[in-house]
Each structure stands twice: as structure tokens, then as C-alpha cells.
Short mmCIF file of C-alpha atoms in Angstrom, two decimals:
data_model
loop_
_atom_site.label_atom_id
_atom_site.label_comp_id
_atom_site.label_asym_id
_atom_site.label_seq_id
_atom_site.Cartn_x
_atom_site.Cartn_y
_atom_site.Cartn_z
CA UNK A 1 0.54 -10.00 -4.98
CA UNK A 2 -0.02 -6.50 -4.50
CA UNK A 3 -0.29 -6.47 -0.16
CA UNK A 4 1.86 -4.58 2.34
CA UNK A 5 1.60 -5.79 6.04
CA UNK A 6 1.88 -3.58 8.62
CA UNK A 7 2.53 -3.90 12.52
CA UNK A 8 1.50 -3.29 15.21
CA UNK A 9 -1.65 -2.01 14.95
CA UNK A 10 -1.26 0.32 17.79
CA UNK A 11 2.15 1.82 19.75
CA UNK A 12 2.41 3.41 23.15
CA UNK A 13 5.87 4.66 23.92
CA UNK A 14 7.04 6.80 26.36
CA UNK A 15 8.79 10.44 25.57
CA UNK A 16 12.05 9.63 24.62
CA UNK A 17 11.92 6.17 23.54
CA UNK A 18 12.49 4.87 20.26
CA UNK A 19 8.97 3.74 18.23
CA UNK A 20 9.28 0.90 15.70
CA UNK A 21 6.95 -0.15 12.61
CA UNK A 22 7.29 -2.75 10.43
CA UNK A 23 6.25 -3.31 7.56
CA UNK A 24 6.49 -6.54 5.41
CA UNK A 25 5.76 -6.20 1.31
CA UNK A 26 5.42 -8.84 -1.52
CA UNK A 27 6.33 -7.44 -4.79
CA UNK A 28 9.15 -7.56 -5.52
CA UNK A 29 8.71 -5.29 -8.49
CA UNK A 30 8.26 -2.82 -6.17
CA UNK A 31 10.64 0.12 -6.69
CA UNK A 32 9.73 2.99 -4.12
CA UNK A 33 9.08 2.57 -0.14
CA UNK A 34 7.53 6.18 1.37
CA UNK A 35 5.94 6.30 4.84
CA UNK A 36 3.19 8.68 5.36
CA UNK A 37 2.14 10.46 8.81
CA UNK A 38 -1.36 11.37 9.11
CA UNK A 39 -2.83 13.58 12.43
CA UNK A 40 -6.52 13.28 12.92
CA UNK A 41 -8.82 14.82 10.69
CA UNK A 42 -5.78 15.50 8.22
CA UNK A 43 -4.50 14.34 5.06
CA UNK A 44 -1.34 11.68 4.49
CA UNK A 45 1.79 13.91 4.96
CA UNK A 46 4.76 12.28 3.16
CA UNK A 47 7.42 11.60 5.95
CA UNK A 48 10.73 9.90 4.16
CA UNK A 49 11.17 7.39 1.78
CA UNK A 50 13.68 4.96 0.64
CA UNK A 51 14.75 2.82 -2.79
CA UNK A 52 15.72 -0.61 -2.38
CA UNK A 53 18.79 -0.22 -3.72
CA UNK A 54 19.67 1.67 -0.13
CA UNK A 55 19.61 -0.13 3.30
CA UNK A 56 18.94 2.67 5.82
CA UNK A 57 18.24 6.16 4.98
CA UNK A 58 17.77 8.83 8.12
CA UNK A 59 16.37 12.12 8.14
CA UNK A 60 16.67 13.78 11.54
CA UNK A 61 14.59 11.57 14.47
CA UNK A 62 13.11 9.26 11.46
CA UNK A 63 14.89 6.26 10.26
CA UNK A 64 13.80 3.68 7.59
CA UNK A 65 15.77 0.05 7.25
CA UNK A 66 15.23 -1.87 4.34
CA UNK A 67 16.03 -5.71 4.59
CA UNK A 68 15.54 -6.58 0.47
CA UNK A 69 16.20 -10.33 0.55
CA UNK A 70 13.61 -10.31 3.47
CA UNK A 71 11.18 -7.94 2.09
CA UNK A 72 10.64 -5.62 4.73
CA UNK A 73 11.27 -2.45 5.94
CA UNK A 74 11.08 -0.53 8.82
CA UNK A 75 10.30 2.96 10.53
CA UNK A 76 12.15 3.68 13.46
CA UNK A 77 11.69 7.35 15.49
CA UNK A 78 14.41 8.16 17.97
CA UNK A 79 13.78 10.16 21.23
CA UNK A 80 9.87 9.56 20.47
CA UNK A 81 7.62 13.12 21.15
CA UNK A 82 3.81 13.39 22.46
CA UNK A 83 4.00 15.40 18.99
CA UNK A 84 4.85 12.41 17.19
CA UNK A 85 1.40 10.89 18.24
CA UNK A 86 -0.24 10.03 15.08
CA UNK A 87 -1.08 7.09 12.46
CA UNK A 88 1.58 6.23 10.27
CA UNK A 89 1.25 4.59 7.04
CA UNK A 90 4.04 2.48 5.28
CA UNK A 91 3.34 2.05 1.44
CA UNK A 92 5.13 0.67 -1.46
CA UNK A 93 4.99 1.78 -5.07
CA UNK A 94 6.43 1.37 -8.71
CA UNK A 95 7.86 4.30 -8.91
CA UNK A 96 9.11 4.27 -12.69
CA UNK A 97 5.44 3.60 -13.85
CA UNK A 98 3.69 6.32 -11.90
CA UNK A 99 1.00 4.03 -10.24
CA UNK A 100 -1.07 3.52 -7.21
CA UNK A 101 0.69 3.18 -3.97
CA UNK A 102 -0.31 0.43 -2.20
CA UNK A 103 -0.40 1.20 1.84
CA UNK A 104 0.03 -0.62 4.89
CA UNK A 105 -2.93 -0.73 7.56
CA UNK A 106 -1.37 1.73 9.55
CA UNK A 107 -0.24 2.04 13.45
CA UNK A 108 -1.80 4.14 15.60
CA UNK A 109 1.16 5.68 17.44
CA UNK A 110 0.56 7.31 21.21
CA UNK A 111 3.44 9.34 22.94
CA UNK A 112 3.09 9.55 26.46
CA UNK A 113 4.51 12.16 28.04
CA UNK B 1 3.06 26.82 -4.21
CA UNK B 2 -0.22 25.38 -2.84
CA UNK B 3 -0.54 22.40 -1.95
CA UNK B 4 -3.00 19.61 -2.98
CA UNK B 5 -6.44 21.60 -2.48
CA UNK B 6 -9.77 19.39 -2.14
CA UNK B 7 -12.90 21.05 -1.29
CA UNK B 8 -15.52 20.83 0.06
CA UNK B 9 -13.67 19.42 3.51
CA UNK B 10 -16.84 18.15 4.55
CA UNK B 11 -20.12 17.16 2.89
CA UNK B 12 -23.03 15.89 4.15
CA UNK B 13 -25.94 13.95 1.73
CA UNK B 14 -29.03 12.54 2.20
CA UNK B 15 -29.09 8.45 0.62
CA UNK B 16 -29.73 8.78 -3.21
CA UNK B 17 -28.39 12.55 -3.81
CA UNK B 18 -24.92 12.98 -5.70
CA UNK B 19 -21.53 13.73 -3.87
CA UNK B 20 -18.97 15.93 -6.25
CA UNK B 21 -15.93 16.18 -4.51
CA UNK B 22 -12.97 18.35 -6.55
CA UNK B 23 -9.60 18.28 -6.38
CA UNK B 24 -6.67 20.78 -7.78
CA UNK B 25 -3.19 19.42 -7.96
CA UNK B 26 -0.07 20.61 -6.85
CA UNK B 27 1.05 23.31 -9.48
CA UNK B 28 2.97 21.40 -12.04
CA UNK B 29 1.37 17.96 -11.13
CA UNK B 30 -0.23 16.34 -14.21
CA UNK B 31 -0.77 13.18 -12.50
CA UNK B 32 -3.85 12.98 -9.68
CA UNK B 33 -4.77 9.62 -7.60
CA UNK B 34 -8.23 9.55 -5.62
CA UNK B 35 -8.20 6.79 -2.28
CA UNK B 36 -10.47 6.22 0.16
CA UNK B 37 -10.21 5.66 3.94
CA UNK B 38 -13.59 4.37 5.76
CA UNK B 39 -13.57 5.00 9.30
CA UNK B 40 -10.57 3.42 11.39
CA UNK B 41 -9.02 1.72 7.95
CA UNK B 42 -6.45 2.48 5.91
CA UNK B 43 -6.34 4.24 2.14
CA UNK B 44 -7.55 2.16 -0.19
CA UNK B 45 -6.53 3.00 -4.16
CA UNK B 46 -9.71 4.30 -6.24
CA UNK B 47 -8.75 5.13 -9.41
CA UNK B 48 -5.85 7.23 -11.22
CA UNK B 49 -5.82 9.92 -13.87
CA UNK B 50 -4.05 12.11 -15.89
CA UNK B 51 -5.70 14.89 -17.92
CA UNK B 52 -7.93 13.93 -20.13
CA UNK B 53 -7.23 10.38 -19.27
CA UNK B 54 -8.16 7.84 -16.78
CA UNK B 55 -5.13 5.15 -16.58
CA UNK B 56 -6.40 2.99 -13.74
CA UNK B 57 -9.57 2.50 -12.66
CA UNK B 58 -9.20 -0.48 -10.70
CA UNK B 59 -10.19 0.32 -7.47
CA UNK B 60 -13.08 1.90 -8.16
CA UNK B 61 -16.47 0.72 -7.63
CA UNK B 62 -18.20 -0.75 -10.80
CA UNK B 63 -21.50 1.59 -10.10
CA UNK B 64 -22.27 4.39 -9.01
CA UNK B 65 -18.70 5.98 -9.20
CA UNK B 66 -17.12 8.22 -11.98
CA UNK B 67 -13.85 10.31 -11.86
CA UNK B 68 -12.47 12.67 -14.53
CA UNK B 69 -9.75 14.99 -14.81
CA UNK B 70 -10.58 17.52 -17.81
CA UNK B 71 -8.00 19.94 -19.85
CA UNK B 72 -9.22 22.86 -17.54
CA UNK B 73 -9.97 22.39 -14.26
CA UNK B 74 -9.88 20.35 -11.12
CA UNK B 75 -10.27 16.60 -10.78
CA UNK B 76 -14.00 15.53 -9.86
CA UNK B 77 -15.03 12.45 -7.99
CA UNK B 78 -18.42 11.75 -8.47
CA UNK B 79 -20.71 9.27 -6.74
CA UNK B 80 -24.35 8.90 -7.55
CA UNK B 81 -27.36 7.66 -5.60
CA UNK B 82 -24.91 7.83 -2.21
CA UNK B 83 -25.53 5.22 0.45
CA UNK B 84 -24.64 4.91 3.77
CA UNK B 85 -21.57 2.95 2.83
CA UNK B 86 -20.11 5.81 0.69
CA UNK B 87 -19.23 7.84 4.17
CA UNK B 88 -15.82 8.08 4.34
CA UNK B 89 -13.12 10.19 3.81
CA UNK B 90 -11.96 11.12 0.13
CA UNK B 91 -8.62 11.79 -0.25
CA UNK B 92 -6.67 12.90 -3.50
CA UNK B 93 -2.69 13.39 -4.49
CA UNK B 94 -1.03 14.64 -6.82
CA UNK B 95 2.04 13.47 -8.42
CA UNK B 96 4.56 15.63 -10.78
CA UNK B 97 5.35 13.37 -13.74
CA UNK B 98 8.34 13.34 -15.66
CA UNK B 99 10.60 15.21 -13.80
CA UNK B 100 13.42 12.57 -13.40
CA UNK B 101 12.94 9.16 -12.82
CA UNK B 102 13.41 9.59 -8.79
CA UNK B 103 10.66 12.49 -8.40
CA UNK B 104 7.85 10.99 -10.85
CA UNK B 105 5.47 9.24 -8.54
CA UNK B 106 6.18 10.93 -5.29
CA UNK B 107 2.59 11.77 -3.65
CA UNK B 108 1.27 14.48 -2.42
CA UNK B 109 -1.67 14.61 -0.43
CA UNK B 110 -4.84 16.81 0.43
CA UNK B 111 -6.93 17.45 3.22
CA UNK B 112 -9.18 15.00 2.25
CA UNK B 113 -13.45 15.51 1.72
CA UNK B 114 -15.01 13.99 4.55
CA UNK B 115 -18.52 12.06 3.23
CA UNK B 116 -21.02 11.74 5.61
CA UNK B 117 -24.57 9.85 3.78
CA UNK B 118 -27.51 10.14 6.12
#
């Protein structure tokens, strides 16, 4: 199976508060986990990605866990902005073979201020 | 270095006409993947290419739809006799290839074309 499950669906949190998305996958073959940010009317910006032979990678507010033996993985942004309001997109890929990524369906994340 | 450039950003055809959408990779990317995202979904896998070559075609519609990636040139997405269900938006990446096993298939992404059919 090729699917990546993604939730919520939507995410209000207030300014400073910590947003988490998870995201659940099925392949195992697959080798590469990137999350993508996307602003309205924009294209998929690449945000941070991990391997799965690493459990947490963090790169300044953004923070992905990987859980392998569960198959999921995780965005979590710290002290949440109104600037971080956007849709964000797990996907999964196999990264040695240079093919398609397959993508969550995406949270629709609002920062109130 | 410029990014992933896709033009036109926005297109508008009448049902039946032809959409070209075109897409130039990052500079050094060999590797380009076209998705599509109708309204309030998420990006769905069309087809990917290499020059010269297309290596997966999977996702892409059995009519209607065509991609190539030539020796010179950008990337073209082509859909014939558009209909209503076509409008979307078109989005392309490019990857780098073989530079290292951990860079290969990192994607970037365009602007996207943005398909209205009336």
C-alpha cells in the first residue's frame, strides 16, 4: 500500500502554543519522510525532513518524531505564529529510487493571534 | 539559482481547447514530477520524467493527457479537449539526481499553473 494518513484536517492554536500533525504511513519500504508548507495560492515549500533511521530531527521552531515500529511520524511547531498559518503536507518517499512522493491530505493550520 | 519556474500562473480555457502548461527545473535538476491539487485536496502524483524519458506515468489520466520532457527545453503538460474537471492547480518539482544518495529525490516545487475550464 502506497497511502499516508494525515490528521487533523484542520488546527486552530493560539500564538505561542505548540501545533501537532500526525501522520500515519504504510510502506514500509519507504525511505524518506519531508513535510511540505504551502500558503495560499503558492506552491509546496519543503519544510524539514527526516530518515527513518533517526527518531527526532529539529530545525529551529519545527520538530519531526518518527515512531518506525509504529509507522508514524509527526510535525510538531513550538511557540506557534499567526505566520505559521498555512496547510501543511506530510509525504513519504523512496528516496534511493527517485520516485513519486506520496502526500498526506494535509491540515489546514490557523494561528490566532 | 532560480527556482522551479512554471508559467503561465494562471490559464483560463474554454471546454474542448488545449491547456500547455511548461515547466523549467531547478538548474542542475534532471529529474521533473508533475501533481495535481483540485480545489481543497491534496497533490495527487501525475506522472514523472527525466529527459527524454517518461519513467512513471501512473498517475496520469489514460486520455486526454500527455507530458514530455525534451533534450532542450522545459517540461510540457499537455491536456487536450479540457473539461470542467481538468480545473485545478498544476504543480511541478524538480529533483537533482545523483548527487549522493541523501540529496537525489529531494523536491522542489513551483508556483504551480492554476487551470480554470469554462
Amino acid at each position: 500500500q502506497q497511502q499516508v494518513k494525515q490528521s487533523p484536517q484542520s488546527l486552530i492554536v493560539q500564538k505561542g502554543g505548540i501545533s501537532i500533525i500526525n501522520c500515519a504511513y504504510e510502506n514500509t519500504a519507504f525511505d524518506y519522510f519531508p513535510w511540505y508548507q504551502q500558503f495560499p495560492g503558492k506552491g509546496p515549500a519543503l519544510l524539514i525532513a527526516i530518515r527513518p533511521d533517526v527518531s527526532e530531527k529539529k530545525e529551529g521552531r519545527f520538530t519531526i518524531s518518527f515512531n518506525k515500529s509504529a509507522k508514524q511520524f509527526s510535525l510538531h511547531i513550538m511557540d506557534s505564529q499567526p505566520g505559521d498559518s498555512a496547510t501543511y503536507f506530510c509525504a513519504a518517499v523512496f528516496q534511493t529510487s527517485g520516485s513519486r512522493l506520496t502526500f498526506g491530505e494535509g491540515t489546514q493550520l490557523t494561528v490566532n493571534p | 539559482n532560480a527556482g522551479v519556474m512554471q508559467n503561465p500562473r494562471h490559464l483560463v480555457r474554454r471546454r474542448g481547447q488545449e491547456a500547455r502548461l511548461r515547466c523549467s527545473p531547478m538548474k542542475g535538476h534532471s529529474h521533473v514530477y508533475w501533481y495535481r491539487q483540485l480545489p481543497e485536496e491534496g497533490l495527487k502524483f501525475m506522472v514523472y520524467l527525466q529527459k527524454e524519458n517518461i519513467i512513471d506515468e501512473s498517475g496520469m489520466p489514460k486520455e486526454r493527457f500527455s507530458a514530455e520532457f525534451p533534450k532542450e527545453g522545459p517540461s510540457i503538460l499537455r491536456i487536450q479537449q479540457v473539461v470542467r474537471g481538468d480545473s485545478a492547480a498544476y504543480f511541478c518539482a524538480s529533483s537533482p539526481g545523483k548527487i549522493g544518495l541523501i540529496a537525489k529525490n529531494i523536491q522542489y516545487f513551483g508556483a504551480g499553473t492554476r487551470l480554470s475550464v469554462l
